[in-house]
Tab-separated table of C-alpha atoms and ligand atoms in Angstrom:
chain	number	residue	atom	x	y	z
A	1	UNK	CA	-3.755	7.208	24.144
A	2	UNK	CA	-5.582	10.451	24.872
A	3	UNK	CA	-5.127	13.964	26.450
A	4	UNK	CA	-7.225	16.518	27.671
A	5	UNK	CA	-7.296	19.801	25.997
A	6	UNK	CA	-9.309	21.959	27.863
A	7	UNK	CA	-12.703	20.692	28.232
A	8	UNK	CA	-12.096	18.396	25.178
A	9	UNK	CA	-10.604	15.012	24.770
A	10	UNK	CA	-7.895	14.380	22.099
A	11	UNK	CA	-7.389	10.924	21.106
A	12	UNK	CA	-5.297	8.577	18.893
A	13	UNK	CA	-6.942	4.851	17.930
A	14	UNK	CA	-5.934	2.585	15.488
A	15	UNK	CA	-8.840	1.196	13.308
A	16	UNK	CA	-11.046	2.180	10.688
A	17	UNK	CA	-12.440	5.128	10.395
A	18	UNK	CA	-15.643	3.908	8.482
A	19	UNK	CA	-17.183	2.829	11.712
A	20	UNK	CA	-17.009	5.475	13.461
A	21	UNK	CA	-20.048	6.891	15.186
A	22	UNK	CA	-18.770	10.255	15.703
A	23	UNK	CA	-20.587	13.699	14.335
A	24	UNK	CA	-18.661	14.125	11.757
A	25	UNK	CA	-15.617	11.475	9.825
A	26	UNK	CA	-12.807	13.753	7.959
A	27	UNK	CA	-11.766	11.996	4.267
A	28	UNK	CA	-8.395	12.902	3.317
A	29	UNK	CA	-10.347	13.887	-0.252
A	30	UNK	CA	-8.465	15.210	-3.731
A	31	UNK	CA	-9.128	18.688	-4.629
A	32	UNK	CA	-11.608	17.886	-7.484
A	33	UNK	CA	-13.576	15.509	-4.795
A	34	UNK	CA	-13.377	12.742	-7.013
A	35	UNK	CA	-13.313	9.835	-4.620
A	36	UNK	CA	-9.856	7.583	-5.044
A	37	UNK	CA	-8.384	5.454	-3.743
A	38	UNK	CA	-6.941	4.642	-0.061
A	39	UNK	CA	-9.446	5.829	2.952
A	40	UNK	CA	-11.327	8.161	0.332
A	41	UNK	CA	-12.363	4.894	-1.582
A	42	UNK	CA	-13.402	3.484	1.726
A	43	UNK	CA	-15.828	6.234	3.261
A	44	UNK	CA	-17.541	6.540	-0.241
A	45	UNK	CA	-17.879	2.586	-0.321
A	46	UNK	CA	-18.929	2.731	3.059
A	47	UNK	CA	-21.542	5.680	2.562
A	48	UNK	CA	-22.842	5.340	-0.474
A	49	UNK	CA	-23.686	7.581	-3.464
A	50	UNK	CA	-25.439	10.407	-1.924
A	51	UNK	CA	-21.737	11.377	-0.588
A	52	UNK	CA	-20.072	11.817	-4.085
A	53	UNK	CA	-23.925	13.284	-5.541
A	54	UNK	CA	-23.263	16.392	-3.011
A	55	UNK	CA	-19.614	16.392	-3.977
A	56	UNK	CA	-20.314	16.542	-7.651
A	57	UNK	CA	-22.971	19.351	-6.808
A	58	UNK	CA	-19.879	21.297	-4.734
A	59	UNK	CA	-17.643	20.874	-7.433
A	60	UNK	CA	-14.343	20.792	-5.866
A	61	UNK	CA	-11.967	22.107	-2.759
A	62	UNK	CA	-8.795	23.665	-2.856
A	63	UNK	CA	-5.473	21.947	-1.501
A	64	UNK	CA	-5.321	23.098	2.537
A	65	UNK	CA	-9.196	23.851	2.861
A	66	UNK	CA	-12.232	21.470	3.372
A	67	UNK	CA	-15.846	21.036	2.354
A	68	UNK	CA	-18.710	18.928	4.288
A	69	UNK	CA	-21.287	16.880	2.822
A	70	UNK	CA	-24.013	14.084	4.626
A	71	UNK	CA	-22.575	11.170	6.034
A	72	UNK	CA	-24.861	9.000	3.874
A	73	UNK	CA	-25.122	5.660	5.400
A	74	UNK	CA	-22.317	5.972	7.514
A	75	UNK	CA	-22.967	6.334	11.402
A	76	UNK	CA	-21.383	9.494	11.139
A	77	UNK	CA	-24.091	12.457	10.302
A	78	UNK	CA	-21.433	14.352	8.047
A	79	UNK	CA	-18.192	13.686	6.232
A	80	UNK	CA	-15.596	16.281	5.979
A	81	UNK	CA	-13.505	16.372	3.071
A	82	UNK	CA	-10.143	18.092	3.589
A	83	UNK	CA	-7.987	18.614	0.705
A	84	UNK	CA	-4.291	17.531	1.964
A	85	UNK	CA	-1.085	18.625	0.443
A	86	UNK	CA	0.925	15.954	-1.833
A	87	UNK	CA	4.289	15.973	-0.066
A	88	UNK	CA	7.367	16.584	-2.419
A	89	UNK	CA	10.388	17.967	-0.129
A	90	UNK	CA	8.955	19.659	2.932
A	91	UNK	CA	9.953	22.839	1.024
A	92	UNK	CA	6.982	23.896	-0.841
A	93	UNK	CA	4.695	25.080	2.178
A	94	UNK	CA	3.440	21.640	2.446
A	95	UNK	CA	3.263	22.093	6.853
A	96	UNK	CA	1.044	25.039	6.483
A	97	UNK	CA	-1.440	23.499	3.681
A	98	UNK	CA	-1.416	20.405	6.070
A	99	UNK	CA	-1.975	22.605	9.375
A	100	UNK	CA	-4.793	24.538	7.222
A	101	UNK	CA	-7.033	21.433	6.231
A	102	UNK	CA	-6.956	20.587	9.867
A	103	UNK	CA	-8.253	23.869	10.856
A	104	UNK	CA	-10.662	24.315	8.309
A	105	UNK	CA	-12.299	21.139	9.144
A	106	UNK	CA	-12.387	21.667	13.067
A	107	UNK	CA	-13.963	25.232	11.961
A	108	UNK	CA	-16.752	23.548	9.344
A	109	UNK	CA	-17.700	21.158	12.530
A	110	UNK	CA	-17.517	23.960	15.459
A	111	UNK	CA	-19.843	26.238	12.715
A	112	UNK	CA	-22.198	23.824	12.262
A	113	UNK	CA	-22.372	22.879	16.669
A	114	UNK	CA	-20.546	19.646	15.978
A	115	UNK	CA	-19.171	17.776	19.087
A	116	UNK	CA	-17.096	15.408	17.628
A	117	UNK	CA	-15.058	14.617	14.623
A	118	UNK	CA	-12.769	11.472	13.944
A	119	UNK	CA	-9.734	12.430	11.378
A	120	UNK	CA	-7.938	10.062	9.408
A	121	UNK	CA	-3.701	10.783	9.029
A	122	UNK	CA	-4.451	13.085	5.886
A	123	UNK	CA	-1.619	12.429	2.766
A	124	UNK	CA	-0.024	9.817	4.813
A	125	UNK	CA	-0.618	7.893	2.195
A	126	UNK	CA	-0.467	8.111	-1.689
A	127	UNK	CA	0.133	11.614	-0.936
A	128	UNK	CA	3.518	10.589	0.803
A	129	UNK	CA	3.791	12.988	3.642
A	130	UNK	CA	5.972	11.502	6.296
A	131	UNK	CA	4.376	9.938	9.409
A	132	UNK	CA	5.729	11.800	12.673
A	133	UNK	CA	5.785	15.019	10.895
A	134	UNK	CA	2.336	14.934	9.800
A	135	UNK	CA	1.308	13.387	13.124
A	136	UNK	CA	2.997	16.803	14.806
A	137	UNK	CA	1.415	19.104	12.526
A	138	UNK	CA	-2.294	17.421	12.891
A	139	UNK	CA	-2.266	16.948	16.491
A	140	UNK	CA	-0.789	20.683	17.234
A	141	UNK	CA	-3.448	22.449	14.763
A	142	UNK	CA	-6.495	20.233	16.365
A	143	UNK	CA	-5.042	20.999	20.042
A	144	UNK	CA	-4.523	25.122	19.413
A	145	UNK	CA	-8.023	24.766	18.213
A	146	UNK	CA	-9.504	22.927	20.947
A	147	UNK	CA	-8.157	25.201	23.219
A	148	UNK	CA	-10.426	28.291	21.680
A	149	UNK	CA	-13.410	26.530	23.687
A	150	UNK	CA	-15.114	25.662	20.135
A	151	UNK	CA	-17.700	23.450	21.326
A	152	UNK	CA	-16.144	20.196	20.126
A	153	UNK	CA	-15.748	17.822	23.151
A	154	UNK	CA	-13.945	15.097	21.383
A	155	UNK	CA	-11.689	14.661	18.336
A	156	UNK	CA	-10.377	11.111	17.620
A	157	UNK	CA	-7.407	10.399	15.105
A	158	UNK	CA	-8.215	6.812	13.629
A	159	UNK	CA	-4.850	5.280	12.620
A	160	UNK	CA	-4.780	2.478	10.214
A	161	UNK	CA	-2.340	0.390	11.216
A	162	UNK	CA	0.333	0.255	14.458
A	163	UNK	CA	2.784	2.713	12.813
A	164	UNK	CA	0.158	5.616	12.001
A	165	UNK	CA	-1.146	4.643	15.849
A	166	UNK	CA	1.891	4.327	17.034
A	167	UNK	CA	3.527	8.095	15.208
A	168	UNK	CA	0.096	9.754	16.692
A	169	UNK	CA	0.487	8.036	20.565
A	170	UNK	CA	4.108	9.459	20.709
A	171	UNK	CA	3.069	12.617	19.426
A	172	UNK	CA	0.292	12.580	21.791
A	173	UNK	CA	2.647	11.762	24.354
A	174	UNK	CA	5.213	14.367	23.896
A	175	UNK	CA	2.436	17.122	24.000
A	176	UNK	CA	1.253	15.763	27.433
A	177	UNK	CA	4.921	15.327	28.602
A	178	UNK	CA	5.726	19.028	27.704
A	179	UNK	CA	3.148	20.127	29.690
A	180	UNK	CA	3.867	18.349	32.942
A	181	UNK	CA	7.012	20.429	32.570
A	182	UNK	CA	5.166	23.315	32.417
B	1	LIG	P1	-3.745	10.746	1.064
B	1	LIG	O1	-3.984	10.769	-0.424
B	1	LIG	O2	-4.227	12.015	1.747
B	1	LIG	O3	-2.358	10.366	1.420
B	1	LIG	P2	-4.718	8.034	1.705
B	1	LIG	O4	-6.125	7.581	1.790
B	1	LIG	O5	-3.846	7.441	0.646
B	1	LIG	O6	-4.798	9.634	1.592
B	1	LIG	O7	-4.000	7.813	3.099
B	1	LIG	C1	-4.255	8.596	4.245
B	1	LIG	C2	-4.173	7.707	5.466
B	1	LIG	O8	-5.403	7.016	5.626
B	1	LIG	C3	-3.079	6.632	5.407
B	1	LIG	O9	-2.381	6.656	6.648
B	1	LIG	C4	-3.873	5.349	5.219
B	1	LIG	O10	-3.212	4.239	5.823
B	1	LIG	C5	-5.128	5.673	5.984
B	1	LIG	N1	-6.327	4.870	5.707
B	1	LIG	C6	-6.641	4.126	4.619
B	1	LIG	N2	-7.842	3.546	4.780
B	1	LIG	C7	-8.317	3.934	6.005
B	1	LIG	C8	-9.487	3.653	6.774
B	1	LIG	N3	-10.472	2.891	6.307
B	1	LIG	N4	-9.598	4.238	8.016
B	1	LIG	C9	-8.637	5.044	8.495
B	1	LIG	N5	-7.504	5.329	7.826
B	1	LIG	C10	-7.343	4.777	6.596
């Protein structure tokens, strides 16, 4: 499934974001940029250690914000790591930290002439934030931003798994549907 936004593309894909050969691959990282678990384990298994040497040097990255480091051996030239919220109730501003790591990643890769980034569904996962919401929030924050005429010609959610793909497509879909309307 993808829309245009602009000039851009905006896509949702199920697979693994390790592979992808995009500018720059978003981690959904921890604040102290540890490495973990989940897709955070992956990209650093998948990179190698030059990723975490240049996370160590940064130090760490507060919730809603983002950092960027080399891509190591991925195909990717940089990794992103935004700092998602862990979801407790939907009460404790957990949208707005979730809308701001979006943001300050597609800002990192439209400062540094990026053209396109691949995002995992940040803390969909051991950080528990439910799928469709975060799918609304992460979409709408990447498409207002696209539409600023950044630079970045393509950003690519990779889903892991048919129910991430499938809470991103209908998300996807709904946007494109509400603008037919007009
Ligand atoms: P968080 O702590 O932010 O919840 P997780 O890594 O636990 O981060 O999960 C975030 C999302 O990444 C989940 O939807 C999970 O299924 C997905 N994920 C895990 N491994 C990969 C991968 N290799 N590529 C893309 N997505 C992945």
């Amino acid at each position: 499934m993808e829309i245009k936004v602009g000039n851009a593309v905006l896509e949702a894909v199920e697979g693994d974001i390790t592979g992808e050969n995009t500018d720059a691959i978003v981690n959904a990282a921890n604040s102290g940029l540890r490495g973990g678990g989940g897709v955070d384990g992956a990209i650093h298994r998948a990179g190698g250690p030059e990723i975490m040497a240049e996370c160590r040097k940064i130090g760490g990255c507060p919730t809603g914000s983002a950092v960027i480091t080399t891509g190591g051996n991925l195909k990717a030239r940089f990794v992103i790591h935004a700092v998602g919220p862990v979801y407790r109730d939907g009460k404790q501003g957990e949208d707005k930290l979730l809308r701001n790591a979006h943001v300050k990643s597609m800002q990192i890769a439209a400062e540094r002439g990026l053209k396109s980034v691949s995002f995992p569904a940040i803390s969909t996962g051991a950080y528990g934030y439910p799928i469709r919401e975060a799918a609304k929030i992460a979409l709408r924050a990447v498409k207002k931003f696209l539409e600023s005429d950044s630079g970045i010609e393509r950003v690519r959610f990779v889903l892991f798994g048919k129910p991430a793909f499938e809470a991103f497509s209908e998300e996807l879909k709904k946007i494109e549907d509400k603008r037919a309307r007009g």
